[in-house]
Amino acid sequence: MATETESMFYHGFNNYMQYAFPEDELRPLSCKPLTRDQSNPAHIELNDPLGNYSLTLIDSLSTLAILASSPGSVSKREHALGHFQDGVVALVEQYGDGTETVLGMGIRARGFDVDSKVQVFETVIRGVGGLLSAHLFAIGELPITGYEPKQMAVKDSSDKETIKWSKSFKYDGQLLRLAHDLGRRLLPAFSTTTGLPYPRVNLRSGVPFYRNSPLSCESEDGQCPATPPTNRELTETCSAGAGSLVLEFTVLSRLTGDPRFEYLAKRAFWSVWERRSNIGLIGAGIDAETGIWASSFTGLGAGIDSFFEYALKSYIILSGTAAQEHPLHGDYDMEGIDLAPPLRVEHHDPKSFLQVWEEAYAGIKHHLYRGQMYMHPHYIQADLYTGAARAYWMDSLSAFFPGLLTLSGEIDDAVEIHLLFTALWTRYSALPERWSALTGSIEGGLGWWGGRPEFIESTYHIYRATRDPWYLHVGEMALRDIKRRCWTKCGWSGMQDVRTGERNDRMESFFLGETAKYLHLLFDPDHPLNNLDAPFVFTTEGHPLLIPRSARMEHSPQRRKTMPEQVRTQVKVGTCSVPVTSIPFSISVTAARPDLFHAANLARLHLMPTMENLDSPIIEYSRDHPSITLSDVRSPSNYTYFPWTLPLELVPFNGTSSVITTRPTYDITFPALLNSVLTPGMLRRVGNGILINGVGGLRLGMIQDVPGSHDGSGAEDLYRVQAINNIPLGKDEKIFMAKDIVSSVVNPQDPNFTRVRDSTMLDIVVDVAGFVQEPDRNPSTMDELDGPDPTIMQEVVLAGVLDANSEAASHVQMALSFLANHVGSILHEQPAKPDPKYLREYLPAIMPTGIGAAPVPDVVEASGPDISGAPQGFLLWNSIYVTDENCNSKLPGSIPRQYQIIVIKRGGCSFVEKLKNIPSFAPSRTSLQLVVVVSFDEGDDKSGAENLLIRPLLDSIQVTSSGLPRHNPVSLVMVGGGQRVYDIFRHAVAVGLKKRFFDWTLIPDVCDAAVDAKDPEIAIVPINAVDIISPSPRRQQSAQSRFGQELTLLYNDHDTQTVDLVKEGRAASTEHPEHTAPKRPSPRRLPTPDLPDFDGQDFWPSLDHVEKCHRSLKSDL
């Protein structure tokens, strides 16, 4: 495969040199050169990259150097090295050697003194980057097998050391000088007050076409034209164009000693980042003169992509280096560029660039990422300021992102995103410019593929990290498809439409500079560049760059001390992920993934028709050419396993797909009320959300995609409002409604609007099998536990009530089903009897406290009984393991992996020891979710009532049996009831949770509560809102009983008794409206009971805490 890729490159390169050199690009269909469109300067798609400086040769030099290390005989490598050296010689002949001598004048120009208006970004990444990379290969800083420049070094007449390549040519840095000449011609573009460069510059005259630039005057007489030009030059650049210059310009500065390039590139990078939105996103277009975003559109692809790439790669290439001196500190001509304000010290620190990447990726993951609940993970386009979804297409440029994630150590995320791009390539035999995940088709007719390398680049990086052979077959698929669809007798064409195979007459320079390069490196794992132990990176144009040791200027201890502390502390220390372990008896981990078909399904790969008869222009060429095989004219058919080149031995014979999750969506519509019709003024964007001034005709679009499960699986995700009357909302945006609007539509006393979750107590809901309930017995008591009925299924299947194939509609259908049942019961006046096959028990449970306590899983809670008292709904967990005190030995390792609930007896050892004897496990929906401890205290009554429950204390962090901190702490609750409750769990078939709530509207009465010394009762003041117990009389009584002896009493000189806060963080309310708060004399402390510290701290507040109750509660709410 490496040899085939090499042949593919030379087929394009040799034809370029024959038919197009010294022009910029090749027309492979017409066998002619492609040049700038002189008749249409507005044709920027062509004129931006083409600068009349032999672009394809410059872009191909680093690939020629890499191919010089190809496997094969010494003579073959020497021949390949000769191609590289001949390319350098040809370039120097055309543009000189970069000096001011007679040798500096080439056939076409002295250096790059050409009258071409080019884009700054394209010229830097293709021109400057290509020259610098070839220079590093030429001097031996980047490796070429068998090439030893030190042994070829000779001294010229001026005693200067050169590298002798042939009798007629000695290399002495010609490429570096040409790179400096080209870079210097781009400097006028940086003459802005924002630090953002103008998007375009003329290589000869600079930026006379930007009116507001200080360099816009006529060069002959120093005067501006009397009549300004009628066509105003666009000043809009993009985040990628302005922020992706650091790699090339930094290497140029370090190699030449000219600090201007590095400084200006860094200033442009930080100018982009400092204009990010409040939610951490950057836009695509930005005005270079004003620094204002051109639109509120953001994503990962065109206009933004390489900014993220250069944030991470700048950290890599700059690691261990110190900043260059400020350009004004030396004798450098800034050519009218204002450097104020100067960069701060932290802007030069490599870790600052890493911090930018981490913050940027966090914003991307939160706002642009759509996870497994959307069939398969992918990224969308969103609003820059709100994060609301704007479009659902992916472009071919965004295929770079899996490779970048791999470099940052996020291999799992990289693999899942790359799967979708692979499925798309399998479907289209290329990547269309834009494809919509919403419609499953090409977006807006943008179906061309110009030979872009991003998908192959990511394939290369993931293979280097995982060594999974699956990615070699992905590369083979790309190679076969390119050869089959893009071959011409004069090179390689792009495709105007990937659906029809229509080709265009252009071979982009990056096809040889990147696409062929990454394919070759993918298939040559022993290439010296793949094993180079140095901080080198590939630029966004695929040119390998590094800063040589001689130019790195290592940090001194004094220099490191000047870096701001916040930069050193904010960057997290991370490590790269270890490659996934292969499944036994399998070759490829990726091919055996259970979500492989998810990506194929989202790409609609399974709907593609079979194509048996194919026509390809390469068939004519294959008759007498050894590099063409029958494999090159094969085509993908209706493959659901992909890539289509995947051999059968890599396809698991019993492979299965995990369930494809789709998120339910529905609308809530308010009727158009009289005098309350929704008008445009009824919805107004304020701050971080939408203000609703009327609800008549209001429509709320709901979607279930807010993670609600503790393991991040998304199985129990929550709903959020994604749109209001077709106005999209971001994930963090809020909805505001005026109080009078709410009160006119809903009941302010509705508990759904006033209740707050109890943070200490909850109910464990248990379905117990094998009981027959007698009419004359209390519903909470049971007959003898004889064991579960064998006819009862251990798993409750929702398909028994709903359509098993309609998961997306299950929520709405379930709601309608419950509503119909309730209405039917009322109409017939015959309440439905509970199912006699099982009994549902509600057991009060208390959550632990202490540093070892973990929150209970935030899952969908169990339903309460219906109006007839019958159980309704299904419980979430149906695998229960019951054991003893769990003190003397560790449980088998399979238990926490296979059982969702573990029931343990209280006693014998501490709670921490009980959890320590539970083996480690990987969190999932089927693994351990909750540990239930059953209390057998003598004081416990048999009903398990909550009034005698004592909150468990986990006074140390959770550890495994080996003493290591547990990465995923286990959730624990405790119930009472002794043997009776223990037997309930022994015969349980399903377990769920039901939260408890209290009414926050009663908080002011609680805050005002104070007790006179003569009153025998006690009022208890809460610590905060979420710790208040529901004010029902039964709950008051139980709370008084439980906490009555755990209070601190404060006495003052007025002999008034007040009550301090409860150490356990629990509180009860009592009704004493006649009591008023005492005055504020200084309290004195009486001896207090010997109680444990509150969460390890002595927490006994004074009367001031009581008086501040209202303010703190209002803040909490």
mmCIF file of C-alpha atoms in Angstrom, residues 142-266:
data_model
loop_
_atom_site.group_PDB
_atom_site.id
_atom_site.type_symbol
_atom_site.label_atom_id
_atom_site.label_comp_id
_atom_site.label_asym_id
_atom_site.label_seq_id
_atom_site.Cartn_x
_atom_site.Cartn_y
_atom_site.Cartn_z
ATOM 1 C CA LEU A 142 13.843 16.333 10.115
ATOM 2 C CA PRO A 143 14.961 12.804 9.180
ATOM 3 C CA ILE A 144 15.566 11.306 5.749
ATOM 4 C CA THR A 145 16.850 7.734 5.716
ATOM 5 C CA GLY A 146 20.453 7.598 4.505
ATOM 6 C CA TYR A 147 20.776 11.382 4.216
ATOM 7 C CA GLU A 148 23.605 12.769 6.387
ATOM 8 C CA PRO A 149 24.037 16.496 5.684
ATOM 9 C CA LYS A 150 26.910 16.810 8.161
ATOM 10 C CA GLN A 151 28.980 14.389 6.103
ATOM 11 C CA MET A 152 28.193 16.408 2.982
ATOM 12 C CA ALA A 153 29.146 19.750 4.551
ATOM 13 C CA VAL A 154 31.833 21.793 2.807
ATOM 14 C CA LYS A 155 33.042 25.358 3.141
ATOM 15 C CA ASP A 156 32.735 27.902 0.369
ATOM 16 C CA SER A 157 35.080 30.724 -0.511
ATOM 17 C CA SER A 158 33.769 32.846 2.364
ATOM 18 C CA ASP A 159 34.439 30.025 4.823
ATOM 19 C CA LYS A 160 30.673 29.484 5.172
ATOM 20 C CA GLU A 161 29.527 25.900 5.713
ATOM 21 C CA THR A 162 27.280 24.509 2.959
ATOM 22 C CA ILE A 163 25.833 21.111 2.026
ATOM 23 C CA LYS A 164 27.030 19.817 -1.315
ATOM 24 C CA TRP A 165 24.245 18.119 -3.248
ATOM 25 C CA SER A 166 25.836 18.018 -6.676
ATOM 26 C CA LYS A 167 28.687 19.504 -8.621
ATOM 27 C CA SER A 168 26.593 22.501 -9.537
ATOM 28 C CA PHE A 169 24.509 23.087 -6.375
ATOM 29 C CA LYS A 170 25.295 23.566 -2.717
ATOM 30 C CA TYR A 171 22.548 24.090 -0.189
ATOM 31 C CA ASP A 172 23.250 26.945 2.195
ATOM 32 C CA GLY A 173 19.760 27.888 3.415
ATOM 33 C CA GLN A 174 18.169 29.131 0.206
ATOM 34 C CA LEU A 175 14.733 27.868 1.250
ATOM 35 C CA LEU A 176 14.927 29.607 4.629
ATOM 36 C CA ARG A 177 15.859 32.910 3.012
ATOM 37 C CA LEU A 178 13.012 32.556 0.541
ATOM 38 C CA ALA A 179 10.637 31.825 3.415
ATOM 39 C CA HIS A 180 11.837 34.979 5.163
ATOM 40 C CA ASP A 181 11.318 36.973 1.965
ATOM 41 C CA LEU A 182 7.770 35.644 1.595
ATOM 42 C CA GLY A 183 6.949 36.199 5.263
ATOM 43 C CA ARG A 184 8.277 39.761 5.181
ATOM 44 C CA ARG A 185 5.939 40.566 2.282
ATOM 45 C CA LEU A 186 2.983 39.535 4.453
ATOM 46 C CA LEU A 187 3.808 41.857 7.375
ATOM 47 C CA PRO A 188 1.844 44.881 6.058
ATOM 48 C CA ALA A 189 -1.349 42.899 6.622
ATOM 49 C CA PHE A 190 -0.784 43.233 10.383
ATOM 50 C CA SER A 191 -1.148 47.030 10.350
ATOM 51 C CA THR A 192 -4.403 47.029 12.313
ATOM 52 C CA THR A 193 -5.278 48.343 15.761
ATOM 53 C CA THR A 194 -6.972 45.077 16.734
ATOM 54 C CA GLY A 195 -3.980 42.807 16.215
ATOM 55 C CA LEU A 196 -5.981 40.837 13.659
ATOM 56 C CA PRO A 197 -4.327 40.774 10.233
ATOM 57 C CA TYR A 198 -6.111 41.915 7.131
ATOM 58 C CA PRO A 199 -7.243 38.899 5.132
ATOM 59 C CA ARG A 200 -5.283 39.764 1.962
ATOM 60 C CA VAL A 201 -2.045 41.410 0.934
ATOM 61 C CA ASN A 202 -0.279 42.156 -2.314
ATOM 62 C CA LEU A 203 3.126 40.481 -2.372
ATOM 63 C CA ARG A 204 4.626 43.516 -4.093
ATOM 64 C CA SER A 205 2.692 46.570 -2.868
ATOM 65 C CA GLY A 206 1.344 45.513 0.532
ATOM 66 C CA VAL A 207 -2.146 46.716 1.558
ATOM 67 C CA PRO A 208 -2.897 49.931 -0.359
ATOM 68 C CA PHE A 209 -6.479 48.766 -0.882
ATOM 69 C CA TYR A 210 -7.470 48.962 2.813
ATOM 70 C CA ARG A 211 -8.530 52.559 3.409
ATOM 71 C CA ASN A 212 -8.047 52.586 7.173
ATOM 72 C CA SER A 213 -4.612 51.027 7.117
ATOM 73 C CA PRO A 214 -1.702 53.395 7.794
ATOM 74 C CA LEU A 215 -0.009 51.725 4.828
ATOM 75 C CA SER A 216 -2.806 52.448 2.355
ATOM 76 C CA CYS A 217 -1.158 55.537 0.797
ATOM 77 C CA GLU A 218 0.500 55.583 -2.608
ATOM 78 C CA SER A 219 4.095 54.439 -2.390
ATOM 79 C CA GLU A 220 5.420 56.848 -5.092
ATOM 80 C CA ASP A 221 4.552 60.191 -3.536
ATOM 81 C CA GLY A 222 3.418 59.234 -0.058
ATOM 82 C CA GLN A 223 -0.063 60.627 -0.685
ATOM 83 C CA CYS A 224 -3.438 58.962 -0.608
ATOM 84 C CA PRO A 225 -5.443 59.152 -3.835
ATOM 85 C CA ALA A 226 -7.740 62.174 -4.083
ATOM 86 C CA THR A 227 -10.648 59.961 -5.047
ATOM 87 C CA PRO A 228 -10.866 56.780 -3.008
ATOM 88 C CA PRO A 229 -11.653 53.633 -4.976
ATOM 89 C CA THR A 230 -15.340 52.875 -5.291
ATOM 90 C CA ASN A 231 -15.006 49.204 -4.386
ATOM 91 C CA ARG A 232 -14.245 48.894 -0.714
ATOM 92 C CA GLU A 233 -11.990 45.934 0.079
ATOM 93 C CA LEU A 234 -13.534 43.476 2.509
ATOM 94 C CA THR A 235 -11.838 43.545 5.910
ATOM 95 C CA GLU A 236 -13.489 40.378 7.166
ATOM 96 C CA THR A 237 -11.055 37.631 8.074
ATOM 97 C CA CYS A 238 -11.802 34.424 9.962
ATOM 98 C CA SER A 239 -10.731 32.827 13.227
ATOM 99 C CA ALA A 240 -8.739 30.172 11.406
ATOM 100 C CA GLY A 241 -7.117 32.697 9.076
ATOM 101 C CA ALA A 242 -6.045 35.060 11.860
ATOM 102 C CA GLY A 243 -5.304 32.535 14.591
ATOM 103 C CA SER A 244 -3.486 29.816 12.632
ATOM 104 C CA LEU A 245 -0.148 31.477 11.963
ATOM 105 C CA VAL A 246 1.752 30.700 15.162
ATOM 106 C CA LEU A 247 3.475 27.483 14.046
ATOM 107 C CA GLU A 248 4.952 28.762 10.791
ATOM 108 C CA PHE A 249 5.812 32.249 12.024
ATOM 109 C CA THR A 250 7.337 30.999 15.277
ATOM 110 C CA VAL A 251 9.639 28.574 13.455
ATOM 111 C CA LEU A 252 10.523 31.342 10.977
ATOM 112 C CA SER A 253 11.444 33.692 13.826
ATOM 113 C CA ARG A 254 13.489 31.089 15.672
ATOM 114 C CA LEU A 255 15.429 30.065 12.542
ATOM 115 C CA THR A 256 16.101 33.604 11.289
ATOM 116 C CA GLY A 257 16.349 35.475 14.595
ATOM 117 C CA ASP A 258 13.718 37.944 13.400
ATOM 118 C CA PRO A 259 11.132 38.120 16.239
ATOM 119 C CA ARG A 260 8.502 40.061 14.305
ATOM 120 C CA PHE A 261 6.753 37.029 12.862
ATOM 121 C CA GLU A 262 6.318 35.104 16.103
ATOM 122 C CA TYR A 263 5.163 38.196 17.980
ATOM 123 C CA LEU A 264 2.572 39.217 15.396
ATOM 124 C CA ALA A 265 1.250 35.670 14.997
ATOM 125 C CA LYS A 266 0.805 35.295 18.740
#
